[in-house]
mmCIF file of C-alpha atoms in Angstrom:
data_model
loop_
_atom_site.group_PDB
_atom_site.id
_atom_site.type_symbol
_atom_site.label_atom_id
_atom_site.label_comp_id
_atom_site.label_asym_id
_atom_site.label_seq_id
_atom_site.Cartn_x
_atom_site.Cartn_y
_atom_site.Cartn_z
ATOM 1 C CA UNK A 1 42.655 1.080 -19.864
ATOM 2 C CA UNK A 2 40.834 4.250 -20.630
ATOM 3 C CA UNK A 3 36.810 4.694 -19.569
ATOM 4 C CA UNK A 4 34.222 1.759 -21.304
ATOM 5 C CA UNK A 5 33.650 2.862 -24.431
ATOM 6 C CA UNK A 6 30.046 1.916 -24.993
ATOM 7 C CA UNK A 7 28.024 4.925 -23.660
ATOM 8 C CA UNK A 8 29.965 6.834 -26.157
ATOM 9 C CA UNK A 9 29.147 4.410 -29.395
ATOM 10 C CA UNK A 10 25.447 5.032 -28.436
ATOM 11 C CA UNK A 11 25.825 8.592 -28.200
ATOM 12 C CA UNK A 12 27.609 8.741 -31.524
ATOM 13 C CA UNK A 13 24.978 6.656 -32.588
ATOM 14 C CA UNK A 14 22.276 8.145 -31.561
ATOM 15 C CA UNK A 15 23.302 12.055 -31.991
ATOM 16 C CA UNK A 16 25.513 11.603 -34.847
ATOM 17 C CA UNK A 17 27.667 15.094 -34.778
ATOM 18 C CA UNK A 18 25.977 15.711 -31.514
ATOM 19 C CA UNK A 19 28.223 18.995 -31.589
ATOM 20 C CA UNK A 20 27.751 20.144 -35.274
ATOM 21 C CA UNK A 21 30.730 20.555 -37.504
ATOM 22 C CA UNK A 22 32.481 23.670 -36.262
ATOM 23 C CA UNK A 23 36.095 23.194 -34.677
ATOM 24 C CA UNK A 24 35.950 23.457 -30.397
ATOM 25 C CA UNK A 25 36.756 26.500 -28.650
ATOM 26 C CA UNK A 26 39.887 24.934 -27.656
ATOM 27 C CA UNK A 27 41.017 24.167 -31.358
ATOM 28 C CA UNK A 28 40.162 27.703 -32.635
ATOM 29 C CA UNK A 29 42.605 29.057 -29.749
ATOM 30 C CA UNK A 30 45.299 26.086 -31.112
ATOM 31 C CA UNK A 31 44.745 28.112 -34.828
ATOM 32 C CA UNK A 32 45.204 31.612 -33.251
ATOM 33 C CA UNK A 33 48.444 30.628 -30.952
ATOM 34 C CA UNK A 34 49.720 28.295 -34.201
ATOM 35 C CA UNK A 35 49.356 30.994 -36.942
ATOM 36 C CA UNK A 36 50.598 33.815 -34.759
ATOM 37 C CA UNK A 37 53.447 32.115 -32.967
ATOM 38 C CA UNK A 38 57.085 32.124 -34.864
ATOM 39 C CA UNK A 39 57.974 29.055 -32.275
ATOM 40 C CA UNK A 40 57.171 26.753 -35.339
ATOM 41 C CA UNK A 41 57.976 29.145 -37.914
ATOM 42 C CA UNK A 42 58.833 27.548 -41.414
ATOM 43 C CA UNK A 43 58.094 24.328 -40.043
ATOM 44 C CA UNK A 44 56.494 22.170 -43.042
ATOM 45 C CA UNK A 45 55.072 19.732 -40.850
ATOM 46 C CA UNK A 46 53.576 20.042 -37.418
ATOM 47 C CA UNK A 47 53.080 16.979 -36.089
ATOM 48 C CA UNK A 48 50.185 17.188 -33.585
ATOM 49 C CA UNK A 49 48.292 14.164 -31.533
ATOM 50 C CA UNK A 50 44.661 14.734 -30.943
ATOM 51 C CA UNK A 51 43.518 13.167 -27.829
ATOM 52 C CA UNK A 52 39.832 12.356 -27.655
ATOM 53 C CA UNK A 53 39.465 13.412 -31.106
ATOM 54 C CA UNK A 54 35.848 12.300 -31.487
ATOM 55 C CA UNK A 55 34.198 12.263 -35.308
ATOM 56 C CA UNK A 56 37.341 14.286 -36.349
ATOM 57 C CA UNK A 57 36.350 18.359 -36.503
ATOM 58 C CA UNK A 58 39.020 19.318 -34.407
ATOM 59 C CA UNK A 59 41.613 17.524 -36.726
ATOM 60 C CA UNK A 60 40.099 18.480 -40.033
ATOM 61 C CA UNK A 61 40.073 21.716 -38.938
ATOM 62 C CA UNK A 62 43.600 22.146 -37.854
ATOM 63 C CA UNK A 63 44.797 20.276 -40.544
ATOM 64 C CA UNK A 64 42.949 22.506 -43.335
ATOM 65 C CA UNK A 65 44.014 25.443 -42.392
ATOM 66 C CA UNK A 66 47.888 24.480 -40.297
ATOM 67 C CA UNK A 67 50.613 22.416 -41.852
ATOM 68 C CA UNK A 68 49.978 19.927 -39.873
ATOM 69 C CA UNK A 69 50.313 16.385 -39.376
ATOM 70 C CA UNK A 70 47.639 14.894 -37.053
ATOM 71 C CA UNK A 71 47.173 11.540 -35.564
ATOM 72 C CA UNK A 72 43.653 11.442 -33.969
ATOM 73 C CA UNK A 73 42.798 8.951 -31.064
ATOM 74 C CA UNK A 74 39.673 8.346 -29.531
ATOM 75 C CA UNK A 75 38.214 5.257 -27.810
ATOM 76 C CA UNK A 76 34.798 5.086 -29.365
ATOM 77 C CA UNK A 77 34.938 3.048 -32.848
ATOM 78 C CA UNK A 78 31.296 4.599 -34.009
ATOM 79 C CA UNK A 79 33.291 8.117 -34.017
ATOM 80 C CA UNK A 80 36.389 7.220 -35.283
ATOM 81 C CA UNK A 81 34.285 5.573 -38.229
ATOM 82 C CA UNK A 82 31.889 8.619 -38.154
ATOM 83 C CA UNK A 83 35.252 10.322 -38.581
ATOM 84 C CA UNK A 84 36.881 7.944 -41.300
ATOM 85 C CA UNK A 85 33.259 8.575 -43.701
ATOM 86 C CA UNK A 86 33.971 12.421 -43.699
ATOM 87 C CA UNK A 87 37.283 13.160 -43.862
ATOM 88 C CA UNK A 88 38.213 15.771 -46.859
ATOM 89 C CA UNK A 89 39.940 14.157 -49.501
ATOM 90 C CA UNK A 90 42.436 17.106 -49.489
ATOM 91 C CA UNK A 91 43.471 16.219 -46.226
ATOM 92 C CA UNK A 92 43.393 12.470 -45.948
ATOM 93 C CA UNK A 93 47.257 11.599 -46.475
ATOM 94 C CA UNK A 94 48.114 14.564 -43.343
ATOM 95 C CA UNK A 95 45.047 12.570 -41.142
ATOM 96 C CA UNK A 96 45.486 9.363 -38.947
ATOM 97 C CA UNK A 97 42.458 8.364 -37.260
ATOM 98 C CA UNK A 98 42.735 5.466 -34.649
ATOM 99 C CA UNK A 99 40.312 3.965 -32.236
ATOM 100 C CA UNK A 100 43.554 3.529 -29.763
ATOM 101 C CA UNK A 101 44.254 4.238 -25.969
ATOM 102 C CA UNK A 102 46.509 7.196 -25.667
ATOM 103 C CA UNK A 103 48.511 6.098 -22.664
ATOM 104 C CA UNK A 104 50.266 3.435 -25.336
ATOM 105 C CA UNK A 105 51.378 6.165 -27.673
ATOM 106 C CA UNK A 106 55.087 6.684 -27.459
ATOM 107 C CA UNK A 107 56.047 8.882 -30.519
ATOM 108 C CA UNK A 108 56.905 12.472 -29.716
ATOM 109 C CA UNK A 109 54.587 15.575 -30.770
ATOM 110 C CA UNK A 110 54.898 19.388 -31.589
ATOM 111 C CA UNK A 111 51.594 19.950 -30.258
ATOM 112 C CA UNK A 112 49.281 17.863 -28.084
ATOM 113 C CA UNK A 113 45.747 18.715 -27.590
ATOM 114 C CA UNK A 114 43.248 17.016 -25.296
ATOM 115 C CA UNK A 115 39.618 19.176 -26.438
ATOM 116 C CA UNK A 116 36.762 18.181 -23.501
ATOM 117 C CA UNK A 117 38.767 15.017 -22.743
ATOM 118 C CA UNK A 118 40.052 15.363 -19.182
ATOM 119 C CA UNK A 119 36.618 16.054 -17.927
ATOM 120 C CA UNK A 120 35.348 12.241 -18.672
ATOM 121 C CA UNK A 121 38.249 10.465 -17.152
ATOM 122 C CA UNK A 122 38.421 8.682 -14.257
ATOM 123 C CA UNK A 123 41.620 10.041 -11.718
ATOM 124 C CA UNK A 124 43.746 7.364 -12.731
ATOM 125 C CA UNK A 125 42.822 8.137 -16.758
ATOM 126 C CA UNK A 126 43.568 11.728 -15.587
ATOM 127 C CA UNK A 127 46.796 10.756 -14.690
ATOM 128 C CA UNK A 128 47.411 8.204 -17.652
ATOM 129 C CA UNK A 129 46.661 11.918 -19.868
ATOM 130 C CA UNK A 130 49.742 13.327 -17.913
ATOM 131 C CA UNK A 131 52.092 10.852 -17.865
ATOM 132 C CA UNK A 132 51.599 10.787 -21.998
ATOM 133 C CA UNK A 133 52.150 14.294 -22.216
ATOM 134 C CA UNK A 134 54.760 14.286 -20.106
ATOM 135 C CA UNK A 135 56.461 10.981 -21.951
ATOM 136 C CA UNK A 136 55.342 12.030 -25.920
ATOM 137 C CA UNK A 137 55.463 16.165 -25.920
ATOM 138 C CA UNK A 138 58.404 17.390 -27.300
ATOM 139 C CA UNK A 139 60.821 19.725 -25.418
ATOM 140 C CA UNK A 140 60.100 22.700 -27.230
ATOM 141 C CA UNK A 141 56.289 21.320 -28.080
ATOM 142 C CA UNK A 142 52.756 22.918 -27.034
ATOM 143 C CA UNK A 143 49.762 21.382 -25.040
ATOM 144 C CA UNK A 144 46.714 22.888 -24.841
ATOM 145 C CA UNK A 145 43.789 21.700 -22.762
ATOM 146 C CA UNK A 146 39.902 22.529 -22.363
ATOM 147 C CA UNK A 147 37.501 20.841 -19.347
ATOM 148 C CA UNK A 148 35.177 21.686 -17.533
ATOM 149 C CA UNK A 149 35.372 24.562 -14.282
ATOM 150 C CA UNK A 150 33.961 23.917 -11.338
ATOM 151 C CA UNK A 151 31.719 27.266 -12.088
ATOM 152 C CA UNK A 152 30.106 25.298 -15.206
ATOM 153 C CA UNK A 153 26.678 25.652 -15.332
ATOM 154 C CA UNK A 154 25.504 22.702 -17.304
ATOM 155 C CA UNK A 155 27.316 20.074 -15.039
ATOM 156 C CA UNK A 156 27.461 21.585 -11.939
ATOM 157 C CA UNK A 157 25.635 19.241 -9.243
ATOM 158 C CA UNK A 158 23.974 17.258 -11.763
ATOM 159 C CA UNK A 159 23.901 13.685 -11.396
ATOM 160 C CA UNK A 160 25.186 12.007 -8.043
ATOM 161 C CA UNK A 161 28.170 12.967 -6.466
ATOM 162 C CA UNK A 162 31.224 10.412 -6.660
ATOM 163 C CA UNK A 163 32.407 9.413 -3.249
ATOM 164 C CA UNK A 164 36.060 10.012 -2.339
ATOM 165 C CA UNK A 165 36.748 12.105 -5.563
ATOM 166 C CA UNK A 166 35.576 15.765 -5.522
ATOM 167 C CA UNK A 167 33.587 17.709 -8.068
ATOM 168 C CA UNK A 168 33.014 14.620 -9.855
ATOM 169 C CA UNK A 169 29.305 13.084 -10.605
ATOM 170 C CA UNK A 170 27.799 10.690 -12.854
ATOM 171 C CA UNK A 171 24.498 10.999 -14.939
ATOM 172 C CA UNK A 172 24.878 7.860 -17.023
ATOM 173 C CA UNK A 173 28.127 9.413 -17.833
ATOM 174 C CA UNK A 174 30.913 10.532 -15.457
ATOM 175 C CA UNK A 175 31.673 14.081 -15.634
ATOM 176 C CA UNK A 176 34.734 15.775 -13.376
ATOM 177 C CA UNK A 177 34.926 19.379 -13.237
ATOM 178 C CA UNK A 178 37.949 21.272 -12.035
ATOM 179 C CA UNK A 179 39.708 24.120 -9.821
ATOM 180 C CA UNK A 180 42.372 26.643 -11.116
ATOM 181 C CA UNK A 181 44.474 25.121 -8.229
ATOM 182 C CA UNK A 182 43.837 21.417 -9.675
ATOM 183 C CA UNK A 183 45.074 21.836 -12.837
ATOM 184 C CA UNK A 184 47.696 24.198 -11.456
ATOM 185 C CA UNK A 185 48.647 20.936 -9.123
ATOM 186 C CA UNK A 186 48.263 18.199 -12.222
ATOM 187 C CA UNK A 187 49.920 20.141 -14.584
ATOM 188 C CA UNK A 188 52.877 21.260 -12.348
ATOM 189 C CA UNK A 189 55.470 19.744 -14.593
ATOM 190 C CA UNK A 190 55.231 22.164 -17.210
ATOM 191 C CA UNK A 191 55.732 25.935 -17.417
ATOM 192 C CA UNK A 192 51.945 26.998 -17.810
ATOM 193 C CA UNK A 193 51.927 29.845 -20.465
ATOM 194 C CA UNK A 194 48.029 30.456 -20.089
ATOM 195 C CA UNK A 195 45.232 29.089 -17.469
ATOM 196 C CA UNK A 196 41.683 31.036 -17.895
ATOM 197 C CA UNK A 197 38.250 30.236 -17.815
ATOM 198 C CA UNK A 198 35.675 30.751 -21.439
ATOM 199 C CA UNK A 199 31.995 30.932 -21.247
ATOM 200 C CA UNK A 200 30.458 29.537 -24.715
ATOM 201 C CA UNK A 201 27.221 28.150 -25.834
ATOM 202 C CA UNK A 202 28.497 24.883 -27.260
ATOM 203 C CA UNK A 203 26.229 23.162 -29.837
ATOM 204 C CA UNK A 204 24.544 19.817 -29.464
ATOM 205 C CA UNK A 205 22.279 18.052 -31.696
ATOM 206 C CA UNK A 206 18.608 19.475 -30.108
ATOM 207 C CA UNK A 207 19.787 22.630 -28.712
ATOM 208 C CA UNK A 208 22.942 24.430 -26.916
ATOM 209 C CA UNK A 209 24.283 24.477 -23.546
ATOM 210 C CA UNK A 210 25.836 26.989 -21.940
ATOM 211 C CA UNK A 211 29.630 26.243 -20.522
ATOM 212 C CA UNK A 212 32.834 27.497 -18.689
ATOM 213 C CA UNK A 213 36.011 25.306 -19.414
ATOM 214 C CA UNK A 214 39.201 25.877 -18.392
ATOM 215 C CA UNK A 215 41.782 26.480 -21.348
ATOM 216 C CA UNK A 216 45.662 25.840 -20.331
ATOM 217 C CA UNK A 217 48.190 26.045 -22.459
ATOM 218 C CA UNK A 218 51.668 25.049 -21.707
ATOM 219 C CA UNK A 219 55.589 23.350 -22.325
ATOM 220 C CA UNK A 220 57.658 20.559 -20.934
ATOM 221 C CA UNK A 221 59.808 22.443 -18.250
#
């Protein structure tokens, strides 16, 4: 059972698109590797599971401009209804939208992308994430991840520090932030194309913050 939901329902509630309506860093860099690749070349549909997929940007977005087929998950209801409200009619019939735990999905995916996700989830959510990429990504699919570095300036020491799990802290919501080596060790099962830090100002609904995530991007072995 993923993280309690509620904190998230009042943030939705209270910030509405608390980060405005452009796509993530994370599904921009999806678009550049999708449109430049050949590995699905031709393909009509892409069918691509969107983990965390909040009020939906990341999906629309994808979906808009890939030929793609997305199912989004997320475990707060206010954002997958937040997410249900907007979605372009030219888009609706190629968009699922689910309030759903990921670790019960068992259909297979071209692409699986998990945008500011791992950084909220508990280890043993962490390694629920895994084991569904591992069980749902198809041989000759594509994951791509974003969360938080350790070198994060936003996150870094704020809050108090979790006992017996490292880097982590909680400021009315959990945050974990994360080595090279740690995703290097949690993602050792596939054959890591990419692992690199991006600074960004991300938006939020009264100002910006300033960020480094992690972006990896990688296959089943």
């Amino acid at each position: 059972m993923l993280t309690n939901s509620v904190p998230w329902n009042k943030t939705y509630s209270s910030d509405k698109r608390i980060w405005g309506d452009q796509p993530s860093e994370l599904a921009l860099y999806v678009y550049n590797y999708l449109k430049q690749s050949t590995r699905f070349k031709g393909q009509t549909d892409i069918f691509t599971l969107d983990m965390g997929c909040g009020y939906g940007r990341d999906a629309f977005f994808l979906a808009n401009n890939l030929p793609c087929h997305i199912l989004g998950l997320d475990n707060s209801e206010t954002a997958i209804e937040m997410a249900r409200e907007s979605i372009p009619k030219e888009i609706e019939k190629r968009v699922e939208l689910l309030c759903y735990d990921f670790s019960h999905v068992s259909d297979k995916y071209d692409v699986i992308l998990a945008s500011g996700l791992y950084q909220f989830l508990l280890p043993e959510e962490r390694a629920q994430l895994r084991e569904t990429v591992k069980r749902c990504l198809k041989y000759e699919g594509v994951f791509f991840l974003s969360t938080l570095s350790i070198r994060d300036p936003h996150h870094l020491g704020k809050g108090t520090p979790i006992e017996g799990d490292e880097n982590s802290f909680t400021d009315g919501k959990y945050h974990h932030l994360c080595t090279r080596e740690e995703l290097e060790k949690d993602f050792d099962f596939l054959k890591i194309y990419a692992l690199f830090e991006r600074e960004f100002n991300e938006p939020h609904a009264a100002n910006s913050h300033q960020h480094v995530y992690w972006m990896l991007m990688g296959s089943l072995k």
